Short mmCIF file of C-alpha atoms and ligand atoms in Angstrom, two decimals:
data_model
loop_
_atom_site.label_atom_id
_atom_site.label_comp_id
_atom_site.label_asym_id
_atom_site.label_seq_id
_atom_site.Cartn_x
_atom_site.Cartn_y
_atom_site.Cartn_z
CA MET P 262 0.04 0.03 -0.01
CA MET P 263 2.91 2.41 0.31
CA GLY P 264 3.51 2.47 -3.48
CA LEU P 265 6.89 4.12 -3.54
CA ALA P 266 9.49 2.95 -1.07
CA ARG P 267 10.65 5.63 1.32
CA ASP P 268 14.01 6.10 -0.24
CA GLY P 269 12.35 6.90 -3.62
CA GLY P 270 12.99 3.43 -4.97
CA LEU P 271 10.51 0.88 -6.12
CA LEU P 272 9.40 -2.32 -4.39
CA LEU P 273 10.27 -5.82 -5.48
CA PRO P 274 9.68 -9.28 -4.06
CA GLU P 275 12.80 -10.70 -2.01
CA ARG P 276 13.06 -13.51 -4.56
CA ILE P 277 11.35 -14.79 -7.71
CA PRO P 278 9.67 -18.05 -6.95
CA GLN P 279 10.58 -20.96 -9.29
CA VAL P 280 7.69 -22.85 -10.59
CA SER P 281 8.96 -25.03 -13.52
CA ASP P 282 7.90 -28.16 -11.72
CA ARG P 283 4.31 -26.88 -11.11
CA LEU P 284 3.53 -26.11 -14.80
CA ARG P 285 2.13 -29.43 -15.59
CA GLU P 286 -0.42 -29.54 -12.85
CA TRP P 287 -1.26 -25.81 -13.46
CA ARG P 288 -1.93 -26.24 -17.15
CA LEU P 289 -5.76 -26.79 -16.93
CA LEU P 290 -6.65 -24.60 -13.97
CA SER P 291 -9.29 -21.92 -14.29
CA TYR P 292 -8.26 -18.28 -14.35
CA PRO P 293 -9.09 -17.70 -10.68
CA GLU P 294 -7.48 -20.96 -9.56
CA LEU P 295 -4.32 -20.19 -11.42
CA ALA P 296 -4.31 -16.52 -10.05
CA TRP P 297 -4.51 -18.03 -6.53
CA GLU P 298 -1.67 -20.48 -7.05
CA ILE P 299 0.63 -17.66 -8.41
CA MET P 300 -0.20 -14.94 -5.99
CA ARG P 301 0.01 -17.08 -2.92
CA LEU P 302 3.78 -17.63 -3.74
CA TYR P 303 4.18 -13.74 -3.17
CA THR P 304 2.09 -13.04 -0.21
CA ASP P 305 1.60 -14.18 3.40
CA LEU P 306 -2.24 -13.50 3.18
CA PRO P 307 -4.21 -16.56 4.59
CA ASP P 308 -4.91 -18.95 1.64
CA GLY P 309 -8.65 -18.68 2.12
CA ASP P 310 -8.81 -14.91 2.16
CA LEU P 311 -6.68 -14.72 -0.96
CA ARG P 312 -8.95 -17.12 -2.80
CA THR P 313 -12.01 -15.02 -1.82
CA LEU P 314 -10.26 -11.79 -3.07
CA VAL P 315 -9.36 -13.43 -6.38
CA GLU P 316 -12.81 -14.79 -7.01
CA LYS P 317 -14.47 -11.56 -6.09
CA SER P 318 -12.07 -9.62 -8.47
CA TYR P 319 -12.54 -11.85 -11.54
CA ASN P 320 -16.23 -12.80 -11.39
CA VAL P 321 -17.11 -9.24 -12.57
CA PHE P 322 -15.46 -9.96 -15.97
CA ASP P 323 -17.74 -10.68 -18.87
CA SER P 324 -16.00 -13.89 -19.85
CA PRO P 325 -15.73 -16.90 -17.72
CA GLU P 326 -12.25 -17.40 -19.02
CA VAL P 327 -11.37 -13.76 -17.78
CA THR P 328 -8.72 -13.44 -20.53
CA PRO P 329 -9.90 -15.58 -23.55
CA ILE P 330 -7.58 -16.46 -26.43
CA VAL P 331 -8.90 -15.75 -29.91
CA THR P 332 -7.08 -17.48 -32.68
CA LEU P 333 -7.20 -16.15 -36.32
CA ASN P 334 -5.26 -18.30 -38.71
CA GLY P 335 -2.30 -18.75 -36.56
CA LEU P 336 -2.53 -15.27 -34.91
CA HIS P 337 -3.25 -15.79 -31.27
CA ILE P 338 -4.87 -12.79 -29.48
CA LEU P 339 -4.93 -12.77 -25.64
CA GLU P 340 -8.00 -10.53 -24.85
CA LEU P 341 -7.34 -8.62 -21.72
CA PHE P 342 -10.40 -6.18 -21.98
CA HIS P 343 -13.27 -8.21 -20.51
CA GLY P 344 -13.33 -6.18 -17.35
CA PRO P 345 -15.86 -3.30 -16.47
CA THR P 346 -13.85 -0.57 -18.33
CA LEU P 347 -12.69 -2.65 -21.32
CA ALA P 348 -9.05 -2.26 -20.83
CA PHE P 349 -6.40 -4.47 -19.42
CA LYS P 350 -5.77 -2.26 -16.33
CA ASP P 351 -9.01 -3.81 -14.91
CA ILE P 352 -7.28 -7.01 -14.28
CA ALA P 353 -4.96 -5.35 -11.83
CA LEU P 354 -7.20 -2.72 -10.44
CA GLN P 355 -10.14 -4.81 -9.64
CA PHE P 356 -7.89 -6.98 -7.59
CA LEU P 357 -6.14 -3.98 -5.95
CA GLY P 358 -9.46 -2.50 -4.99
CA ASN P 359 -10.47 -5.76 -3.17
CA LEU P 360 -7.09 -6.20 -1.61
CA TYR P 361 -7.10 -2.70 -0.27
CA GLU P 362 -10.56 -3.01 1.22
CA TYR P 363 -9.59 -6.29 2.91
CA LEU P 364 -6.21 -4.78 4.28
CA LEU P 365 -8.01 -1.64 5.53
CA ARG P 366 -10.60 -3.75 7.26
CA ARG P 367 -7.98 -5.65 8.96
CA SER P 368 -5.95 -2.57 10.10
CA GLY P 369 -8.95 -0.37 10.77
CA GLY P 370 -7.25 2.28 8.51
CA ARG P 371 -8.70 4.61 5.92
CA LEU P 372 -7.35 5.52 2.50
CA ASN P 373 -7.96 8.41 0.14
CA ILE P 374 -6.62 7.75 -3.36
CA LEU P 375 -5.54 10.68 -5.45
CA GLY P 376 -4.96 10.28 -9.13
CA ALA P 377 -4.49 12.32 -12.44
CA THR P 378 -5.51 10.87 -15.78
CA SER P 379 -5.16 11.96 -19.42
CA GLY P 380 -8.33 10.00 -20.02
CA ASP P 381 -7.89 6.30 -20.25
CA THR P 382 -6.55 4.95 -16.90
CA GLY P 383 -8.81 6.93 -14.58
CA SER P 384 -11.78 4.98 -15.38
CA ALA P 385 -10.25 1.58 -14.45
CA ALA P 386 -9.07 3.02 -11.12
CA ILE P 387 -12.58 4.43 -10.35
CA TYR P 388 -14.14 1.16 -11.13
CA GLY P 389 -11.52 -0.55 -8.88
CA VAL P 390 -12.52 1.50 -5.89
CA ARG P 391 -16.24 2.41 -6.53
CA GLY P 392 -18.57 1.17 -3.66
CA ARG P 393 -15.67 -0.11 -1.52
CA LYS P 394 -15.56 0.45 2.15
CA PHE P 395 -12.71 2.47 3.96
CA MET P 396 -11.50 4.23 0.81
CA ARG P 397 -12.41 7.09 -1.45
CA ILE P 398 -10.95 8.13 -4.84
CA PHE P 399 -10.26 11.63 -6.35
CA VAL P 400 -9.43 11.68 -10.02
CA MET P 401 -8.32 14.79 -11.76
CA HIS P 402 -8.65 15.02 -15.53
CA PRO P 403 -8.09 18.08 -17.72
CA HIS P 404 -11.51 19.77 -18.26
CA ASN P 405 -12.79 19.55 -21.77
CA ARG P 406 -9.51 17.90 -22.94
CA ILE P 407 -10.48 14.31 -22.81
CA SER P 408 -12.97 12.50 -25.08
CA LYS P 409 -16.62 12.66 -24.30
CA LEU P 410 -16.66 8.93 -23.89
CA GLN P 411 -13.74 8.89 -21.56
CA GLU P 412 -15.39 11.63 -19.47
CA LEU P 413 -18.58 9.78 -19.36
CA GLN P 414 -17.04 6.57 -18.34
CA MET P 415 -15.64 8.40 -15.27
CA THR P 416 -18.31 10.88 -14.34
CA SER P 417 -21.29 8.42 -14.67
CA VAL P 418 -20.00 6.64 -11.48
CA LEU P 419 -22.07 8.05 -8.88
CA ASP P 420 -20.89 6.08 -5.86
CA THR P 421 -20.44 8.35 -2.91
CA ASN P 422 -16.75 7.44 -2.44
CA VAL P 423 -15.85 8.57 -6.09
CA PHE P 424 -15.03 12.18 -6.85
CA ASN P 425 -14.23 13.32 -10.43
CA LEU P 426 -12.43 16.58 -10.58
CA ALA P 427 -12.29 18.56 -13.87
CA ILE P 428 -9.15 20.77 -13.72
CA GLU P 429 -9.19 24.00 -15.85
CA GLY P 430 -5.80 23.15 -17.46
CA THR P 431 -3.72 20.38 -19.05
CA PHE P 432 -2.86 17.00 -18.08
CA ASP P 433 0.50 18.35 -16.97
CA ASP P 434 -1.31 20.81 -14.64
CA CYS P 435 -3.15 17.81 -13.15
CA GLN P 436 0.07 15.84 -12.64
CA GLY P 437 1.75 18.99 -11.13
CA ILE P 438 -1.10 19.19 -8.68
CA LEU P 439 -0.76 15.50 -7.84
CA LYS P 440 2.88 15.82 -7.18
CA ALA P 441 2.50 18.87 -5.00
CA LEU P 442 -0.13 17.33 -2.79
CA LEU P 443 1.76 14.05 -2.40
CA ASN P 444 5.06 15.88 -1.52
CA ASP P 445 3.23 17.77 1.25
CA LEU P 446 4.05 15.08 3.69
CA GLU P 447 2.07 16.64 6.49
CA PHE P 448 -1.14 16.81 4.34
CA ARG P 449 -0.43 13.41 2.93
CA ASP P 450 -0.17 11.72 6.35
CA ARG P 451 -3.14 13.66 7.89
CA PHE P 452 -5.48 12.71 5.11
CA ALA P 453 -4.02 9.21 4.49
CA LEU P 454 -3.42 9.96 0.91
CA GLY P 455 -2.33 7.16 -1.52
CA THR P 456 -2.09 6.31 -5.21
CA VAL P 457 -2.88 3.36 -7.42
CA ASN P 458 -0.52 4.22 -10.17
CA SER P 459 1.45 1.83 -12.50
CA ILE P 460 4.42 1.48 -10.07
CA ASN P 461 2.27 -0.41 -7.53
CA TRP P 462 3.66 -3.75 -6.94
CA ALA P 463 0.34 -5.46 -6.53
CA ARG P 464 -0.74 -4.46 -10.02
CA VAL P 465 2.44 -6.01 -11.51
CA LEU P 466 1.68 -9.20 -9.52
CA ALA P 467 -1.85 -9.55 -10.77
CA GLN P 468 -0.66 -9.15 -14.33
CA ILE P 469 1.76 -12.13 -14.14
CA VAL P 470 -1.27 -14.49 -14.18
CA TYR P 471 -2.41 -13.97 -17.65
CA TYR P 472 0.93 -14.73 -19.14
CA PHE P 473 0.66 -18.23 -17.62
CA TYR P 474 -3.02 -18.54 -18.55
CA GLY P 475 -2.46 -17.51 -22.26
CA ALA P 476 0.79 -19.66 -22.67
CA PHE P 477 -1.16 -22.84 -21.21
CA ARG P 478 -4.11 -22.23 -23.59
CA VAL P 479 -1.93 -21.76 -26.72
CA MET P 480 0.36 -24.72 -25.69
CA GLU P 481 -2.68 -26.98 -25.41
CA GLN P 482 -4.00 -25.79 -28.80
CA THR P 483 -0.77 -26.04 -30.82
CA GLY P 484 1.27 -28.59 -28.99
CA ALA P 485 4.14 -26.04 -28.81
CA GLU P 486 6.58 -26.20 -25.92
CA ARG P 487 7.44 -22.53 -25.81
CA VAL P 488 5.64 -19.35 -26.69
CA VAL P 489 6.49 -15.75 -27.69
CA PHE P 490 4.49 -12.77 -26.22
CA ALA P 491 4.05 -9.48 -28.10
CA VAL P 492 3.27 -6.68 -25.77
CA PRO P 493 2.18 -2.95 -26.67
CA THR P 494 4.19 -1.00 -24.07
CA GLY P 495 4.04 2.38 -22.26
CA ASN P 496 5.15 2.28 -18.78
CA PHE P 497 6.64 -1.20 -19.01
CA GLY P 498 4.31 -2.48 -16.45
CA ASN P 499 2.46 -5.06 -18.56
CA ILE P 500 5.59 -6.48 -20.32
CA PHE P 501 7.60 -6.50 -16.92
CA ALA P 502 4.90 -8.86 -15.61
CA GLY P 503 5.71 -11.09 -18.55
CA TYR P 504 9.43 -10.86 -17.75
CA LEU P 505 8.68 -12.17 -14.26
CA ALA P 506 6.53 -14.96 -15.66
CA ALA P 507 9.54 -16.03 -17.70
CA ARG P 508 11.96 -15.71 -14.81
CA MET P 509 9.61 -17.88 -12.80
CA GLY P 510 10.03 -20.73 -15.34
CA LEU P 511 7.16 -20.21 -17.82
CA PRO P 512 8.73 -21.31 -21.16
CA VAL P 513 8.72 -17.91 -22.79
CA GLN P 514 10.96 -17.98 -25.99
CA ARG P 515 10.97 -14.17 -26.33
CA LEU P 516 9.15 -11.12 -25.37
CA VAL P 517 8.41 -8.70 -28.23
CA LEU P 518 8.28 -5.19 -26.96
CA ALA P 519 6.23 -2.84 -29.10
CA THR P 520 6.01 0.93 -28.88
CA ASN P 521 4.39 3.76 -30.83
CA GLU P 522 6.34 6.85 -31.98
CA ASN P 523 7.23 7.30 -28.22
CA ASP P 524 10.00 4.81 -28.64
CA ILE P 525 12.40 5.11 -25.71
CA LEU P 526 12.02 1.52 -24.71
CA ALA P 527 12.32 0.16 -28.38
CA ARG P 528 15.51 2.15 -28.74
CA PHE P 529 16.92 0.85 -25.48
CA PHE P 530 16.40 -2.84 -26.31
CA ASN P 531 18.02 -2.17 -29.73
CA SER P 532 21.06 -0.12 -28.54
CA GLY P 533 21.41 -0.41 -24.81
CA ILE P 534 20.92 3.52 -24.72
CA TYR P 535 17.90 4.70 -22.54
CA ARG P 536 17.43 8.45 -23.55
CA ARG P 537 14.63 10.71 -22.54
CA GLY P 538 12.84 12.40 -25.56
CA SER P 539 9.72 14.52 -25.74
CA VAL P 540 6.24 13.06 -25.78
CA GLN P 541 4.32 12.85 -29.02
CA ALA P 542 0.44 12.52 -29.04
CA THR P 543 -0.60 9.36 -31.09
CA ILE P 544 -3.67 7.32 -31.87
CA SER P 545 -2.58 4.97 -29.08
CA PRO P 546 -2.59 7.52 -26.16
CA SER P 547 -2.16 5.08 -23.28
CA MET P 548 1.48 4.47 -24.65
CA ASP P 549 2.33 8.17 -25.00
CA ILE P 550 4.92 7.91 -22.40
CA GLN P 551 8.73 8.85 -22.38
CA VAL P 552 10.14 7.78 -19.04
CA ALA P 553 8.63 4.25 -18.29
CA SER P 554 8.05 4.14 -14.62
CA ASN P 555 8.54 0.29 -14.20
CA PHE P 556 11.81 0.23 -16.24
CA GLU P 557 13.79 0.74 -12.99
CA ARG P 558 12.44 -2.65 -11.75
CA TYR P 559 13.62 -4.49 -14.90
CA LEU P 560 17.03 -2.74 -14.73
CA PHE P 561 17.67 -4.17 -11.18
CA TYR P 562 17.61 -7.67 -12.71
CA ARG P 563 19.48 -6.61 -15.80
CA VAL P 564 22.44 -5.48 -13.62
CA GLY P 565 22.57 -8.76 -11.72
CA GLU P 566 20.32 -7.53 -8.69
CA ASN P 567 23.11 -5.20 -7.93
CA PRO P 568 21.36 -2.18 -5.99
CA VAL P 569 24.57 0.01 -6.01
CA GLN P 570 24.88 -0.36 -9.77
CA LEU P 571 21.24 0.39 -10.19
CA ARG P 572 21.38 3.53 -8.08
CA ALA P 573 24.34 4.75 -10.12
CA LEU P 574 22.43 4.26 -13.43
CA MET P 575 19.28 5.98 -12.08
CA GLU P 576 21.34 8.90 -10.85
CA GLU P 577 23.11 9.13 -14.23
CA PHE P 578 19.69 9.17 -15.89
CA ALA P 579 18.35 11.91 -13.57
CA ARG P 580 21.38 14.08 -14.18
CA THR P 581 21.93 13.57 -17.88
CA GLY P 582 18.61 12.26 -19.19
CA GLN P 583 20.49 9.17 -20.49
CA LEU P 584 21.79 5.79 -19.17
CA VAL P 585 23.74 3.10 -20.88
CA VAL P 586 23.73 -0.65 -20.35
CA PRO P 587 26.41 -2.71 -22.08
CA PRO P 588 25.35 -5.71 -24.12
CA ASP P 589 25.41 -9.16 -22.55
CA GLY P 590 27.59 -12.08 -23.39
CA HIS P 591 25.54 -12.77 -26.68
CA GLY P 592 25.99 -9.22 -28.03
CA ALA P 593 22.32 -8.46 -27.22
CA VAL P 594 21.10 -5.95 -24.85
CA ASP P 595 18.83 -8.68 -23.35
CA THR P 596 18.32 -12.04 -24.88
CA TYR P 597 14.67 -12.18 -23.46
CA PHE P 598 13.55 -9.11 -25.52
CA VAL P 599 13.26 -7.96 -28.98
CA ALA P 600 11.70 -4.47 -29.81
CA GLY P 601 10.24 -2.52 -32.64
CA VAL P 602 7.98 0.55 -33.37
CA GLY P 603 4.56 0.69 -34.81
CA ASP P 604 3.94 4.25 -36.00
CA THR P 605 0.50 5.66 -36.75
CA GLN P 606 0.53 4.60 -40.49
CA ALA P 607 1.55 1.02 -39.51
CA THR P 608 -1.12 0.95 -36.75
CA LEU P 609 -3.93 2.05 -39.12
CA THR P 610 -2.82 -0.47 -41.85
CA THR P 611 -2.65 -3.35 -39.27
CA ILE P 612 -6.11 -2.47 -38.00
CA ARG P 613 -7.35 -2.41 -41.68
CA ASP P 614 -5.60 -5.53 -42.85
CA THR P 615 -6.61 -7.60 -39.75
CA TYR P 616 -10.29 -6.55 -40.14
CA TYR P 617 -10.40 -7.49 -43.85
CA GLN P 618 -8.40 -10.63 -43.53
CA HIS P 619 -9.89 -11.95 -40.36
CA GLY P 620 -13.08 -9.99 -39.63
CA TYR P 621 -11.50 -8.96 -36.27
CA LEU P 622 -11.04 -5.46 -34.98
CA LEU P 623 -7.89 -4.45 -33.11
CA ASP P 624 -7.74 -1.56 -30.96
CA PRO P 625 -4.75 0.93 -31.89
CA HIS P 626 -2.65 -0.20 -28.95
CA THR P 627 -2.98 -3.95 -29.81
CA ALA P 628 -2.41 -3.18 -33.39
CA VAL P 629 1.02 -1.64 -32.52
CA GLY P 630 1.95 -5.05 -30.92
CA VAL P 631 0.58 -7.01 -33.77
CA HIS P 632 2.56 -4.94 -36.32
CA VAL P 633 5.89 -5.43 -34.42
CA ALA P 634 5.04 -9.11 -33.79
CA ARG P 635 4.96 -9.73 -37.57
CA GLN P 636 8.54 -8.55 -37.87
CA TRP P 637 9.78 -11.01 -35.23
CA GLN P 638 7.88 -14.25 -36.10
CA ILE P 639 9.87 -17.23 -35.60
CA GLU P 640 9.07 -20.80 -36.63
CA SER P 641 9.66 -22.69 -33.41
CA ALA P 642 7.13 -20.97 -31.12
CA PRO P 643 3.69 -19.44 -31.57
CA THR P 644 3.21 -15.76 -30.87
CA ILE P 645 0.61 -14.53 -28.46
CA CYS P 646 -0.34 -10.80 -29.03
CA LEU P 647 -1.71 -9.09 -25.97
CA ALA P 648 -4.88 -7.20 -26.59
CA THR P 649 -4.96 -4.31 -24.12
CA ALA P 650 -8.31 -2.51 -25.00
CA HIS P 651 -11.55 -3.06 -26.66
CA PRO P 652 -11.63 -1.26 -30.13
CA ALA P 653 -14.83 0.46 -29.24
CA LYS P 654 -12.95 2.65 -26.79
CA PHE P 655 -11.02 4.14 -29.64
CA SER P 656 -13.61 4.47 -32.31
CA GLU P 657 -11.87 7.46 -34.16
CA ALA P 658 -8.87 5.33 -34.90
CA ILE P 659 -11.18 2.68 -36.19
CA ILE P 660 -12.89 5.10 -38.54
CA GLN P 661 -9.61 6.35 -39.75
CA ALA P 662 -8.46 2.77 -40.42
CA VAL P 663 -11.53 1.16 -41.95
CA GLY P 664 -13.61 4.23 -42.99
CA LYS P 665 -16.55 3.47 -40.87
CA ASN P 666 -17.59 3.18 -37.25
CA ILE P 667 -18.07 -0.44 -36.67
CA ALA P 668 -16.61 -0.77 -33.14
CA GLY P 669 -19.47 -0.88 -30.62
CA HIS P 670 -19.85 -2.24 -27.12
CA PRO P 671 -23.15 -2.55 -25.06
CA THR P 672 -21.22 -1.27 -21.96
CA LEU P 673 -20.23 1.89 -23.70
CA GLU P 674 -23.68 2.31 -25.38
CA ALA P 675 -25.34 1.96 -22.00
CA LEU P 676 -23.49 5.00 -20.76
CA GLN P 677 -25.24 7.50 -23.16
CA GLY P 678 -27.68 9.67 -21.44
CA LYS P 679 -26.72 8.54 -17.96
CA PRO P 680 -26.61 11.17 -15.12
CA THR P 681 -23.07 12.36 -14.29
CA ARG P 682 -21.30 14.12 -11.53
CA MET P 683 -18.04 16.07 -11.43
CA ASP P 684 -16.61 19.29 -10.08
CA VAL P 685 -14.74 21.86 -12.07
CA LEU P 686 -11.76 23.34 -10.17
CA PRO P 687 -9.05 25.89 -11.11
CA ALA P 688 -5.62 24.40 -11.88
CA SER P 689 -4.10 25.11 -8.47
CA PRO P 690 -2.83 22.78 -5.76
CA ALA P 691 -4.48 25.04 -3.16
CA ALA P 692 -7.90 24.66 -4.66
CA VAL P 693 -7.69 21.00 -4.78
CA ARG P 694 -6.33 20.73 -1.36
CA GLU P 695 -9.21 22.80 0.00
CA TYR P 696 -11.61 20.46 -1.91
CA LEU P 697 -10.11 17.33 -0.53
CA ASP P 698 -10.07 18.95 2.96
CA GLU P 699 -13.74 19.72 2.76
CA LYS P 700 -14.87 16.47 1.36
CA ILE P 701 -12.88 14.31 3.75
CA ARG P 702 -13.90 16.35 6.71
CA ASP P 703 -17.63 16.32 5.87
CA ASP P 704 -17.49 12.51 5.64
CA ASN P 705 -15.57 12.03 8.81
CA GLU P 706 -17.98 13.94 10.80
C1 LIG E 1064 -1.90 1.39 -19.98
C2 LIG E 1064 -2.10 0.71 -21.39
C3 LIG E 1064 -1.08 0.30 -22.25
C4 LIG E 1064 0.42 0.33 -21.78
O1 LIG E 1064 0.59 -0.54 -20.62
P1 LIG E 1064 1.99 -0.40 -19.77
O2 LIG E 1064 1.79 -1.25 -18.62
O3 LIG E 1064 2.05 1.14 -19.42
O4 LIG E 1064 3.10 -0.77 -20.64
C5 LIG E 1064 -1.30 -0.32 -23.35
N1 LIG E 1064 -2.63 -0.23 -23.81
C6 LIG E 1064 -3.63 0.14 -23.18
C7 LIG E 1064 -5.01 0.12 -23.75
C8 LIG E 1064 -3.43 0.67 -21.87
O5 LIG E 1064 -4.52 1.22 -21.21
#
């Protein structure tokens, strides 16, 4: 629940459990059973309690498989968008909401979650927290600068523990306010402020599960003994979970890392140089990120779990905007990874071709992954492409790609005309501080 460690570093498990000798018996487990087996290796929660948390988290998904595999002529798509907000972040945030509620009940504590969103991730956090006891969530978004659909997904949630703050400014203003309030330690402690952002370890943990689940399904289906995963990447959270799955002993031949034009990670895995650039807006906005917050976790393993060397690299990066990792013994930056870029044109072409060849619509994030996966296809192992959002969330890109709006989803259609609630605030930390003060005080009385 602390998110960031006190010294500014990120939290990791003491060791990575080895599960090679469990794979055979795990192969046919249901998603919740598998989630329980994997998560219990990383926590000391009582087994029965963890089982309940897992079952509660995944029975809200609209597929009994939670993350079903769709196979189109040899192309395997692992659909991660069957949760309430139709994006892969639900898989972690539904679990996190249940886990926090459970831990707060045990400790008698309270938590006020504060977040900033450029549109897409706020709703998954809101749906993870809505209606839960002992916690509230306050999500800031830039007023009139997110799509109507994104706004509606968040502001139509009327639970009394959910607060939408439309900030009269940009996303950067929202982030600035978030930082200012979290850095005010007195305020932070007094109001038990926390976050659920992508550096949260429990989120990474929940994401490990679908790598096992997807690999087992495709191995059953094809008889293959190893698989490749292609992952569209922004903050390196999703693909880092895949890296851990591989390190645990899942037979992963390779991880294909795919970025859009914001390609700091693709450049790193091709050159060993991690250099900050400026953020470009694309049609896969959830990957419009330059500095990947989970990359530091990976780097720890890459430098042989040497914290002194890691600290030196991170300090070099903070000072110069660049860090360099020398190639390993095989001349690669890392033999687990290959990487590439899918730009806007490639994304649109991939959506269009996949639709006309297979009758299947990819969302623009998933299309980035499918495009890069094609460049790295190998004979010996089937590739599983991670589908991170339902296409109906990104209908403008779909129209651009195939010329008509054919992406719909009943969950999104049901939002139209629903009552909404949000408060508009000026872009100042003082205004938001006052707002929180008032809401939290009101409730405590
Ligand atoms: C967050 C997100 C991503 C990127 O995931 P990371 O864990 O940040 O790499 C990709 N696609 C969608 C739809 C997302 O919401």
